[in-house]
Coordinates of C-alpha atoms in Angstrom, one line a residue:
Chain A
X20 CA -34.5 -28.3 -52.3
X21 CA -37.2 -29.0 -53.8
X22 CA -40.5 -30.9 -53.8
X23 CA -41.7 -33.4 -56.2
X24 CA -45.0 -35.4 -56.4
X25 CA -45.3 -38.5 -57.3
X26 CA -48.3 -39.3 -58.8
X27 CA -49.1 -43.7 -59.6
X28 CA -51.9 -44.4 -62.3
X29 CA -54.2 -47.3 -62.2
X30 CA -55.3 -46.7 -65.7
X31 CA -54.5 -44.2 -68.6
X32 CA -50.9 -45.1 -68.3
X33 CA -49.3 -47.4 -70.7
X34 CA -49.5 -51.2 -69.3
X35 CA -46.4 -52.3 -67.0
X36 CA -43.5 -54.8 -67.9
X37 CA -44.8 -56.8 -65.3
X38 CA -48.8 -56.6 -65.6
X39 CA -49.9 -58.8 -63.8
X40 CA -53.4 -58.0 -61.6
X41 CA -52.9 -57.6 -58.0
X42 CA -55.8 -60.2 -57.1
X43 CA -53.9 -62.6 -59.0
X44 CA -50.9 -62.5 -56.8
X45 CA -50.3 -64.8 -54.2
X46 CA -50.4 -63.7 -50.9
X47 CA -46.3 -64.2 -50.5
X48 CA -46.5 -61.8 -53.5
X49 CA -48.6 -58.8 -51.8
X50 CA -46.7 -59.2 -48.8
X51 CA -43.5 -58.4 -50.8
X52 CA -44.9 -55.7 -52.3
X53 CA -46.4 -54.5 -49.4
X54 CA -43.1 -54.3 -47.7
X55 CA -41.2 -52.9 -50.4
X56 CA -43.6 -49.9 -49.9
X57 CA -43.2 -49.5 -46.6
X58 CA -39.6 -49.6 -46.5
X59 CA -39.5 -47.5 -49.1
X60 CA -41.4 -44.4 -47.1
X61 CA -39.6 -45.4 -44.1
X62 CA -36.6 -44.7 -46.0
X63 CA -37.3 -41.4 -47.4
X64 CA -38.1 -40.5 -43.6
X65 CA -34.9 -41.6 -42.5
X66 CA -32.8 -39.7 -44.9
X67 CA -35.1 -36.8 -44.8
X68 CA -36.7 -36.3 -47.6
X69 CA -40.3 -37.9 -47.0
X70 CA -43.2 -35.1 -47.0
X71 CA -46.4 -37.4 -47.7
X72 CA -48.2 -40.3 -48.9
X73 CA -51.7 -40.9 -49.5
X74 CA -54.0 -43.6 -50.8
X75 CA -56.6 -42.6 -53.0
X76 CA -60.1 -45.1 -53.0
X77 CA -60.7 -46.3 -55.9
X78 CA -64.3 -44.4 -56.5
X79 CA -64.4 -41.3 -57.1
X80 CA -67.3 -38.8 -58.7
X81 CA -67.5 -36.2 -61.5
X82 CA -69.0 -32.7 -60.2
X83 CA -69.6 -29.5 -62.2
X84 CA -72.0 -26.3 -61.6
X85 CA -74.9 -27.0 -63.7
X86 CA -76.5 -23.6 -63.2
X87 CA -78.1 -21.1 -60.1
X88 CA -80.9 -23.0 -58.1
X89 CA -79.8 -26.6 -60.4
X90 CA -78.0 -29.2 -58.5
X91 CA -74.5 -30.2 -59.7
X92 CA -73.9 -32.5 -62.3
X93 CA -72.4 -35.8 -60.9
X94 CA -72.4 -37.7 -63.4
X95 CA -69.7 -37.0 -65.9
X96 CA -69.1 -38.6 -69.2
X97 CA -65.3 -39.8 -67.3
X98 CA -67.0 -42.9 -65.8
X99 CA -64.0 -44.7 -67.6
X100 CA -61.2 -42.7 -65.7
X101 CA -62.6 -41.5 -62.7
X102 CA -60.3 -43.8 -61.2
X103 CA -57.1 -42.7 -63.0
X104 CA -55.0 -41.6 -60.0
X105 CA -54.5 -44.1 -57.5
X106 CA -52.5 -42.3 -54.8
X107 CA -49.1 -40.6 -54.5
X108 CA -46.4 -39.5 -52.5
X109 CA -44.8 -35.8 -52.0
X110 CA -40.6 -36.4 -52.0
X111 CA -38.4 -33.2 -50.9
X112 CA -35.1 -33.7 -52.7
X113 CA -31.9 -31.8 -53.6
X114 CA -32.2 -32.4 -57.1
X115 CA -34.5 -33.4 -60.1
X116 CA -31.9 -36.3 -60.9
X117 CA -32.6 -36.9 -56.9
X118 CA -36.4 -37.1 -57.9
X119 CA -35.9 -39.4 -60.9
X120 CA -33.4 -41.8 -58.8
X121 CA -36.4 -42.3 -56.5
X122 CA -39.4 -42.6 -59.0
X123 CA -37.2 -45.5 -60.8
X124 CA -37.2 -47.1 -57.1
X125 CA -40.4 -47.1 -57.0
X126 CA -41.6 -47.9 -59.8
X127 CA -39.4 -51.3 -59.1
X128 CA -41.8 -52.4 -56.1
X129 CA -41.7 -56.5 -56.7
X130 CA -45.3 -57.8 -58.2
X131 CA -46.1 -61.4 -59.7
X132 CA -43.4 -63.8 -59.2
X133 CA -41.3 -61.1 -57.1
X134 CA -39.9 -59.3 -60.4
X135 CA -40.2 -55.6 -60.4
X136 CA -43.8 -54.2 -61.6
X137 CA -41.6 -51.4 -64.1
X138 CA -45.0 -49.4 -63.5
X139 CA -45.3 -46.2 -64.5
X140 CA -45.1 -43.7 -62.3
X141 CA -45.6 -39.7 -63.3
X142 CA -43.0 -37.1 -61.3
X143 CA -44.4 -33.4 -61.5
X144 CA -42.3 -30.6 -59.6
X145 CA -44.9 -28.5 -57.0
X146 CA -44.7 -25.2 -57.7
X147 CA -42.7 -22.8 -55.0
X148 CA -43.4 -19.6 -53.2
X149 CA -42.1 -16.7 -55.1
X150 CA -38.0 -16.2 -54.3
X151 CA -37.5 -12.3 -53.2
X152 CA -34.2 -12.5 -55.0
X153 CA -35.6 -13.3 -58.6
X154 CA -38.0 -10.0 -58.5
Chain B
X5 CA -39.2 -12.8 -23.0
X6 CA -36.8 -11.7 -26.4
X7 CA -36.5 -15.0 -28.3
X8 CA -34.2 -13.6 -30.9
X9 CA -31.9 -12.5 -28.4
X10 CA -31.9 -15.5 -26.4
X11 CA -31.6 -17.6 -29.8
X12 CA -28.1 -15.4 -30.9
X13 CA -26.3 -16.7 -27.6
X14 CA -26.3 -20.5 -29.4
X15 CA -23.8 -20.0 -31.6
X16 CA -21.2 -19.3 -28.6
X17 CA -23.1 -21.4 -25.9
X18 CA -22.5 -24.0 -28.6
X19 CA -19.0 -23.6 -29.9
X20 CA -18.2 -23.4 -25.4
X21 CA -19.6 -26.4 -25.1
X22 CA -17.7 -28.1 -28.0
X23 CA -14.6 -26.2 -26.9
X24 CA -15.2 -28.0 -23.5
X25 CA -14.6 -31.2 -25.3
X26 CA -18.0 -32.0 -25.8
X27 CA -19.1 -33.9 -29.3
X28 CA -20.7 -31.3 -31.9
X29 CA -23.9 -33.7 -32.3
X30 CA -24.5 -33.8 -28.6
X31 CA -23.5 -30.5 -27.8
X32 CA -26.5 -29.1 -30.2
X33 CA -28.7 -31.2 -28.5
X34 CA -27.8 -30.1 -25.3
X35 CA -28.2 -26.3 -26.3
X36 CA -31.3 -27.4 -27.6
X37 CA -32.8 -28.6 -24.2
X38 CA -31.4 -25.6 -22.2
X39 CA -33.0 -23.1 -25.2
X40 CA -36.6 -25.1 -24.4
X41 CA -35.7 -24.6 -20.8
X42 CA -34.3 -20.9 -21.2
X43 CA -38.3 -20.3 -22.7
X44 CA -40.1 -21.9 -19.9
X45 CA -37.9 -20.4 -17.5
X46 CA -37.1 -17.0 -17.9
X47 CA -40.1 -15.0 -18.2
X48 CA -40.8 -15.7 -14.4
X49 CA -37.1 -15.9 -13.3
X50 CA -34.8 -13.8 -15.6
X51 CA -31.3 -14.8 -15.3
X52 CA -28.9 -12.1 -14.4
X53 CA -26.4 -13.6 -17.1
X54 CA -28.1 -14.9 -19.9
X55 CA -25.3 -16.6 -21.7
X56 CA -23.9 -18.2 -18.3
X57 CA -27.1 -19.4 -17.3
X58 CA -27.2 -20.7 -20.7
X59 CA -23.8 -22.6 -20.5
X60 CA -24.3 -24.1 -17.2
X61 CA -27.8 -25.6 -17.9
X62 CA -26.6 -26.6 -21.0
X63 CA -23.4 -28.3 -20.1
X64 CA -26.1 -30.2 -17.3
X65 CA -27.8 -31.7 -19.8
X66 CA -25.2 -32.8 -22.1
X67 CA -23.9 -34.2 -18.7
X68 CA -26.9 -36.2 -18.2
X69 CA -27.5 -37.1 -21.1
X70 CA -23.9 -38.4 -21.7
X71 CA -24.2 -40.0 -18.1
X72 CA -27.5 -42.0 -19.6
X73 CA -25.7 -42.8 -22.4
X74 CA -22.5 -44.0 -20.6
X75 CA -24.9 -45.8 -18.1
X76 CA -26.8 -47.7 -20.9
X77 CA -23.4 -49.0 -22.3
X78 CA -22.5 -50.1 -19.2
X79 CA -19.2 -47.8 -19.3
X80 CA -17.3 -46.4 -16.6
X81 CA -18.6 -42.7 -16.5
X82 CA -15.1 -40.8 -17.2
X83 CA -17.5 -37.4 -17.6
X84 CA -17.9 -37.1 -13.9
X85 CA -14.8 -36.2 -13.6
X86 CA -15.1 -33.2 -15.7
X87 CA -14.1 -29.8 -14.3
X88 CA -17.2 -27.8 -13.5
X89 CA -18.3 -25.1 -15.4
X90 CA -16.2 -21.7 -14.7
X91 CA -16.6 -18.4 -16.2
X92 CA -17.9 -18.1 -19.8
X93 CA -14.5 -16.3 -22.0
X94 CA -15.6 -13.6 -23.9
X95 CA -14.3 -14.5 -27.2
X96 CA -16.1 -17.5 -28.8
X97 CA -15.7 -19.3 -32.3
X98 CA -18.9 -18.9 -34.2
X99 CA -17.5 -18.6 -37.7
X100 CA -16.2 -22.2 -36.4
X101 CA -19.5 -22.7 -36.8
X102 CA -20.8 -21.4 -39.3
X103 CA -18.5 -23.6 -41.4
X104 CA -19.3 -26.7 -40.0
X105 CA -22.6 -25.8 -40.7
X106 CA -22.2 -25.2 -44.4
X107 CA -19.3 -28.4 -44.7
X108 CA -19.4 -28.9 -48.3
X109 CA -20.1 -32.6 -47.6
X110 CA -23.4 -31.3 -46.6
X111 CA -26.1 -31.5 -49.4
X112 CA -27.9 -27.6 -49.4
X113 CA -30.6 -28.8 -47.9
X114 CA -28.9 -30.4 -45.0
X115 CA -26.7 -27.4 -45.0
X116 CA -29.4 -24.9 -44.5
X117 CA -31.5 -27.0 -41.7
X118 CA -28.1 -27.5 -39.5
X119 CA -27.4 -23.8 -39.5
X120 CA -30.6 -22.9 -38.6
X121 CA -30.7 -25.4 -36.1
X122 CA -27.0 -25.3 -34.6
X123 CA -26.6 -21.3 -35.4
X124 CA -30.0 -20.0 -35.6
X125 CA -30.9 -21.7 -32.5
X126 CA -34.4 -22.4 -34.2
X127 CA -36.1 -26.2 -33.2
X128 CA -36.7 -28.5 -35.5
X129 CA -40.3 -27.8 -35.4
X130 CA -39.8 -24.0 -36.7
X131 CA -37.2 -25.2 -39.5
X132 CA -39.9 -28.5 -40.4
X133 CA -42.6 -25.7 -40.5
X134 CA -40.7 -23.0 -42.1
X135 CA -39.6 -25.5 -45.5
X136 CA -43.2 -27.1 -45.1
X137 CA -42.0 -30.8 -44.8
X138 CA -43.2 -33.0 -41.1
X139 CA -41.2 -32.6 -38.2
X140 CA -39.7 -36.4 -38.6
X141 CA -38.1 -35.8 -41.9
X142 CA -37.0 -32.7 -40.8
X143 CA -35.3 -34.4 -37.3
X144 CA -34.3 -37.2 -40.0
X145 CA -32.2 -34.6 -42.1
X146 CA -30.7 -32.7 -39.1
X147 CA -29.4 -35.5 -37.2
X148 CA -27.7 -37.2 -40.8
X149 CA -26.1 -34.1 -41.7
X150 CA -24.8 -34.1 -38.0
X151 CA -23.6 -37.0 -38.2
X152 CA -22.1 -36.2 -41.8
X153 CA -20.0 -33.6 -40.2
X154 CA -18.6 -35.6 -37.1
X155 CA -15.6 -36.4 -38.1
X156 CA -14.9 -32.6 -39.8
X157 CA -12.1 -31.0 -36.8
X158 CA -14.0 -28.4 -35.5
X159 CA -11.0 -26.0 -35.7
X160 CA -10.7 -27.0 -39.4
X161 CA -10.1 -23.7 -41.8
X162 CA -13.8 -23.2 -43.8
X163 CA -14.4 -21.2 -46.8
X164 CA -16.7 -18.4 -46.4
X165 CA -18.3 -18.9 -49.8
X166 CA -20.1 -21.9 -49.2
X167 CA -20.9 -20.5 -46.2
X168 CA -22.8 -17.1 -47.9
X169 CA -24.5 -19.7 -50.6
X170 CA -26.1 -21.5 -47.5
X171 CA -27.3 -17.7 -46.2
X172 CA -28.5 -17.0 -49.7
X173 CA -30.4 -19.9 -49.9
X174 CA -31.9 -19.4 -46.5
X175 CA -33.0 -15.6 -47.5
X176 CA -34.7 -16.6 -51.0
X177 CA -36.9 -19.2 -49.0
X178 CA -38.7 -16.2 -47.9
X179 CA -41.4 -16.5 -45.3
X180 CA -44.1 -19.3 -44.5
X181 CA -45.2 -20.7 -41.4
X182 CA -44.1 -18.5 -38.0
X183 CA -40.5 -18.1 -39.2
X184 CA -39.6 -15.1 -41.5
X185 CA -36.7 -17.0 -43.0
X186 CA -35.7 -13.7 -44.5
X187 CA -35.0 -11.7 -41.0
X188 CA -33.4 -14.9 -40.2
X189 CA -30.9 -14.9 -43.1
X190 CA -30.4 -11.2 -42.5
X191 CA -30.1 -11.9 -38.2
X192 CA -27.3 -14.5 -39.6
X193 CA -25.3 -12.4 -42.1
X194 CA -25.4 -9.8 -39.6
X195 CA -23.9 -12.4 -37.0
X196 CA -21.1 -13.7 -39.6
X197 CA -20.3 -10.2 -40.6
X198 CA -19.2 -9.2 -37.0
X199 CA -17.6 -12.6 -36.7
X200 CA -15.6 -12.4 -39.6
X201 CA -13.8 -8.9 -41.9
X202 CA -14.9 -10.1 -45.3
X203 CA -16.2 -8.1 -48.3
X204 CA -18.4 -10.4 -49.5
X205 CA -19.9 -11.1 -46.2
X206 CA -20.7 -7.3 -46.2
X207 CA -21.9 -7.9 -49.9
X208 CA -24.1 -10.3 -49.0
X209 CA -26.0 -8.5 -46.1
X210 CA -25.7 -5.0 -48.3
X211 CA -27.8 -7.4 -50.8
X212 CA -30.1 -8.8 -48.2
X213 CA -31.4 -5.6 -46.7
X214 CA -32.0 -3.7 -50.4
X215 CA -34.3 -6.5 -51.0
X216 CA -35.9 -6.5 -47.4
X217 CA -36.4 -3.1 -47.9
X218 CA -38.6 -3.2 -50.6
X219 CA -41.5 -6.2 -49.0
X220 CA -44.2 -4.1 -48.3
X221 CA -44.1 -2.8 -51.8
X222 CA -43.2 -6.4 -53.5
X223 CA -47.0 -7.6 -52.7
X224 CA -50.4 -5.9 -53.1
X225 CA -53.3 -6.5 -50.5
X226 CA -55.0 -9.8 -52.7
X227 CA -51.5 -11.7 -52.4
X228 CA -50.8 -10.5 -56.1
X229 CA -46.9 -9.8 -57.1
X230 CA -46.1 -6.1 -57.9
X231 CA -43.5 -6.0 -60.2
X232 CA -40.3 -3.4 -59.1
X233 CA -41.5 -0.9 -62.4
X234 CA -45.2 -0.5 -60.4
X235 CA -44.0 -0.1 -57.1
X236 CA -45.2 1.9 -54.3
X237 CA -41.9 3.1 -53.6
X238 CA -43.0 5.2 -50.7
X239 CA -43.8 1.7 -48.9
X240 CA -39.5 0.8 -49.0
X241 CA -38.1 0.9 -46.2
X242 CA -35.5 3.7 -46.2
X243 CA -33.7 2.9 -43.1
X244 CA -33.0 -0.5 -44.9
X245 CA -32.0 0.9 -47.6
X246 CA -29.5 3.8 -46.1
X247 CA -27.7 0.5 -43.8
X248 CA -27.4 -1.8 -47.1
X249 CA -26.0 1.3 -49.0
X250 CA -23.6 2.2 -46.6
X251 CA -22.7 -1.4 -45.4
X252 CA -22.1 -1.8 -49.7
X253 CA -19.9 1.5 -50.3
X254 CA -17.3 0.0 -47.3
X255 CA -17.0 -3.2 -49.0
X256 CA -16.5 -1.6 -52.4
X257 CA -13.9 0.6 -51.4
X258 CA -12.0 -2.4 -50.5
X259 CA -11.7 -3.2 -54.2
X260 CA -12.2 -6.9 -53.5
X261 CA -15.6 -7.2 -55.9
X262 CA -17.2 -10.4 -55.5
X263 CA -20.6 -11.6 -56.8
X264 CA -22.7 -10.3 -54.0
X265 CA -21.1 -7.1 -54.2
X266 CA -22.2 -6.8 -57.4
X267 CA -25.4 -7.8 -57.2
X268 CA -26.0 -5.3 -54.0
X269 CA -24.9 -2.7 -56.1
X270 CA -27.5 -3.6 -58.3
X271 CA -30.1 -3.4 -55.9
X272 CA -28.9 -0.6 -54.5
X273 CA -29.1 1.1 -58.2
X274 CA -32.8 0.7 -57.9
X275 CA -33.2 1.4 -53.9
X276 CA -31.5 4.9 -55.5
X277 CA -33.7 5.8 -57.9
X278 CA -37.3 8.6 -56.6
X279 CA -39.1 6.9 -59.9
X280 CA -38.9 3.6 -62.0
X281 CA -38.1 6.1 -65.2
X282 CA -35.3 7.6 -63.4
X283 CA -33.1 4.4 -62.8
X284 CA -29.7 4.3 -63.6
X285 CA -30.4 1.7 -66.9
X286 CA -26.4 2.1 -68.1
X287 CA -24.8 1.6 -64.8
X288 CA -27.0 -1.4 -63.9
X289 CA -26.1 -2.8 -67.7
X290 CA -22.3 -1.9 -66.2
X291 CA -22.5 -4.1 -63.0
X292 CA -24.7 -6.5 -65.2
X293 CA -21.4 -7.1 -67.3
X294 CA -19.1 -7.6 -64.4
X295 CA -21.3 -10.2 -62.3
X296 CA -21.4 -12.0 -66.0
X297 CA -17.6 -11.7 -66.2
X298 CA -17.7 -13.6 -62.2
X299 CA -20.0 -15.5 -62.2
X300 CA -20.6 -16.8 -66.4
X301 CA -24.3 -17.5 -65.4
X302 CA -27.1 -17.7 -67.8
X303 CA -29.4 -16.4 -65.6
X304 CA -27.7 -13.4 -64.7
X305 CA -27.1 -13.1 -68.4
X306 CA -31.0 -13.2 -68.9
X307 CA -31.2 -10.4 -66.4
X308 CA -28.6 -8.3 -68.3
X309 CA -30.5 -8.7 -71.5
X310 CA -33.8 -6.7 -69.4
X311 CA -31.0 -4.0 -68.4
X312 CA -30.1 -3.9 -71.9
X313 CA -33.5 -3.4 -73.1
X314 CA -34.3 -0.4 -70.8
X315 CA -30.6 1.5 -71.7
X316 CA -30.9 0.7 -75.2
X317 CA -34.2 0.1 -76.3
X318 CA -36.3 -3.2 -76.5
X319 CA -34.5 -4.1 -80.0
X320 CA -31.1 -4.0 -78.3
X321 CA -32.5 -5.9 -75.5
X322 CA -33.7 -8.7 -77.8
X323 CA -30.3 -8.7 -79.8
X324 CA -28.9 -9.5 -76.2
X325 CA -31.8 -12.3 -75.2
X326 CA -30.8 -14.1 -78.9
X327 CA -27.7 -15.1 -77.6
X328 CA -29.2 -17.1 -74.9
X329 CA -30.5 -20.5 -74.6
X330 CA -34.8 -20.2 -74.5
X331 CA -35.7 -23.1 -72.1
X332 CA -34.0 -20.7 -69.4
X333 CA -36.4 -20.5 -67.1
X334 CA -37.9 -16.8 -67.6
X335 CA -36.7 -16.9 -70.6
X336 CA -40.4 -16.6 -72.4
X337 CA -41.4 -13.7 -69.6
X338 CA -38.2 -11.7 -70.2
X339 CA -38.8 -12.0 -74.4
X340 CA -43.1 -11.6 -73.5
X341 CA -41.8 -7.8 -71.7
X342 CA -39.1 -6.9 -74.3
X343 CA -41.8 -7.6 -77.2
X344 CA -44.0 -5.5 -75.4
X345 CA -42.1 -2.4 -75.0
X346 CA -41.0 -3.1 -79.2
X347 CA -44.7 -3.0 -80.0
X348 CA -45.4 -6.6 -81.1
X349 CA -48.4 -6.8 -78.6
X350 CA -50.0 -10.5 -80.2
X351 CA -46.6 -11.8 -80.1
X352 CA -46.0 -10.4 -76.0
X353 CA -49.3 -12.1 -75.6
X354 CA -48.6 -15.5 -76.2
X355 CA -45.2 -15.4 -74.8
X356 CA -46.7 -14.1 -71.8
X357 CA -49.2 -17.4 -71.5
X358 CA -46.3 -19.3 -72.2
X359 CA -44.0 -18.0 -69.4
X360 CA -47.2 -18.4 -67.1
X361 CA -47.1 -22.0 -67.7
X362 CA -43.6 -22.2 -66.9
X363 CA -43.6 -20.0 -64.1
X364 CA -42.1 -21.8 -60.8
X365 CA -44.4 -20.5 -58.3
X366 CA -48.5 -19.5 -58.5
X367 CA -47.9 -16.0 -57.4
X368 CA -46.0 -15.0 -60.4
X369 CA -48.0 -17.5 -62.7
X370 CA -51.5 -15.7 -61.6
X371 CA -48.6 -12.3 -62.9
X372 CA -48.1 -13.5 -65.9
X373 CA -51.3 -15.0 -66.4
X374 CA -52.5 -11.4 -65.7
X375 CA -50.0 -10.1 -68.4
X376 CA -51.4 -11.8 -71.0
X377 CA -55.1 -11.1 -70.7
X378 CA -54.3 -7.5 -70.6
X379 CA -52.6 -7.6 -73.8
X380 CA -55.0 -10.2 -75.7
X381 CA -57.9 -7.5 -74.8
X382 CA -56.0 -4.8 -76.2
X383 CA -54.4 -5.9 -79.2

């Protein structure tokens, strides 16, 4: 039992086998896709181990404190990666092998020509409240 | 209106129900709906019987719903020939139930969210809530592992181990959401213990109330960990602490040690002892030895290798951590505190950032975290 996030990159990750754009697709092709992910989640749900999944858009901004009575910097020198994350799901599982099973499932969503994508996907453990027992 | 006493009658309402010849899947549902009802109900019309009224309105609804059922598949309704309802027996099968519960074709999680559904009586909301996960998946999980036990006989000899893992498991959860998890677990134990002579049962709930004893003292006001050395250990809960010891000594005295025995004894060590300093360090290194000779774990040898450390001195304890393997987790806070006490500040330091970024949850990363500053400033 425990949970695992799943995080998918648009960029800083190393290219996919299958690397083809998604506006070069044909529409066949993001249907496909499109499907795979659905069933996917739906799947997770129905053997109980779905938690979330969220979308990010694909702008994003840079803040930091600049200082009392300045406003906040917004524009960071990250313009190249502020769209690095491009959404992810939360998985509760029984196991990390459980967690890896899954990534590799999704990472094979079909793209161009129907073949899996192979994309990259990065699976970090969420950390837990503290277990009484281990004190 | 007492909802933990209304929610210890499901376990025998239940095992009636199945007893009746009802299926185990749709007799949990139909305890279910008469629990819901049981709330609405009650605090304007108390029953004179709770567990009758219990029974009948849940054996109604199981009748409807297997009516519906029946009616949808166009069957000839055979239930409506069932006897009615007569006097509830007194004796009931809830350890029955309990091993159902913790089938070992059940995965843990599964395991866990059908005994607090089917024993503890607890919706699916409370359990969904409880391990943080939405109320779908949680319904999801529930209904497969029901459906992964259907075929188990429900009269079918269970092992009580599996059954005290699942219990464990529930207990170390600890608290989030509306349901304490921990009470639960210790509401349970207590439950299974009166259902069933066993010393490891005992064990278990000796084990459970030693460490329920000691909340208050476990967190400070900001949320921050207290670690069992600092405690306030005028905030322990002493009536906790008398039950667990006494429920511990009677299962000893059997001479039937099991792991939880041990581990209760362990506990019940540190319940014993007015100051941190005075702690019985060679006793606990004692029981230390036999839950490694039980169990063989690494992590209980980690444990040990503190024990050592405070009977022996830090050098011995390190002798002892060198024989384990360091990605354990812990591992770096347990050699961070024995390099401590042995002087080597810088060194404690930096094992103490390192165990913070291997820490499993915040609360004891922000400890650790906290452990190293305080050492990098001083040394």
């Amino acid at each position: 039992m425990a949970k695992y996030l799943l995080l998918k990159h648009y960029r800083g990750a190393p290219p996919a086998v299958n690397d083809v754009p998604m506006d070069e697709w044909t529409p066949e092709e993001v249907e496909a896709h499109l499907t795979y992910m659905r069933d996917f989640a739906a799947r997770l749900e129905e053997s109980g181990e779905f938690v979330d999944h969220r979308a990010l858009a694909p702008e994003g901004t840079f803040v930091r404190y600049d200082g009392e009575g300045r406003p906040p910097v917004t524009d960071g020198p990250f313009a190249e990666t502020k769209d690095l994350v491009a959404g992810w799901m939360v998985i509760d599982v029984d196991s990390y092998e459980r967690a890896l099973e899954l990534a590799g499932e999704l990472s094979a969503a079909p793209g161009a020509g129907g073949r899996p994508i192979h994309e990259w996907l990065e699976l970090r453990p969420l950390l837990t409240a503290p277990q009484p027992m281990t004190e | 209106m007492d909802e933990v006493l209304l929610r210890s009658l499901t376990p025998s309402v239940l095992t009636i129900l199945v007893r009746r010849g009802a299926d185990f899947a749709a007799a949990e549902d139909a305890v279910q709906d008469a629990l819901v009802e049981a709330v609405r109900v009650w605090p304007d019309d108390p029953p004179r019987d709770p567990k009758g009224w219990l029974v009948t309105v849940a054996w109604r609804k199981f009748l409807d719903a297997t009516r519906a059922d029946t009616a949808r598949r166009r069957r000839e309704d055979v239930v409506e020939d069932e006897p009615v309802p007569g006097p509830v027996s007194g004796t009931d099968d809830t350890l029955q139930l309990y091993f159902l519960c913790a089938h070992p074709s059940l995965t843990p999680s599964s395991a866990v969210a059908l005994t607090l559904r089917a024993v503890g009586g607890l919706t699916t909301r409370q359990i969904a809530q409880a391990y943080l996960v939405p109320e779908a998946t949680m319904a999801q999980r529930i209904s497969r592992a029901k459906r992964t036990v259907s075929d188990v006989r429900f009269d079918q000899p269970g092992d009580v181990a599996t059954v005290l893992r699942v219990l464990y498991l529930v207990f170390n959860e600890g608290y989030s959401g509306d349901v304490d998890l921990a009470a639960e677990a210790i509401r349970l134990t207590r439950q299974l213990a009166a259902a069933i002579d066993h010393p490891e049962v005992a064990g278990l709930l000796a084990l459970m109330l030693l460490h329920h004893a000691r909340r208050a003292a476990r967190t400070a006001a900001d949320g921050s960990l207290v670690p069992l050395a600092s405690q306030d250990r005028a905030l322990w809960d002493t009536r906790l602490i008398a039950e667990g010891v006494e429920i511990l000594q009677a299962a000893l005295a059997r001479d039937r040690l099991g792991e939880f025995q041990a581990q209760a004894a362990i506990a019940a060590l540190h319940a014993d002892a007015p100051t941190a300093g005075e702690t019985d360090w060679p006793q606990i290194v004692e029981w230390y030895d036999e839950l490694v000779r039980l169990t063989g774990s690494p992590i209980v040898r980690l444990n040990r290798a503190v024990a050592v450390g405070e009977a022996d001195g830090p050098r011995a304890g390190l002798a002892a951590l060198a024989e384990l393997d360091d990605t354990l987790p812990r591992y770096a806070a347990v050699a961070a505190h024995l390099h401590e006490r042995d002087g080597d500040l810088a060194l404690a330091a930096r094992l103490y950032a390192d165990a913070a970024e291997r820490a499993a949850d915040p609360a004891e990363r922000d400890h650790l975290t906290r452990q190293a500053a305080r050492l990098s400033r001083s040394s």
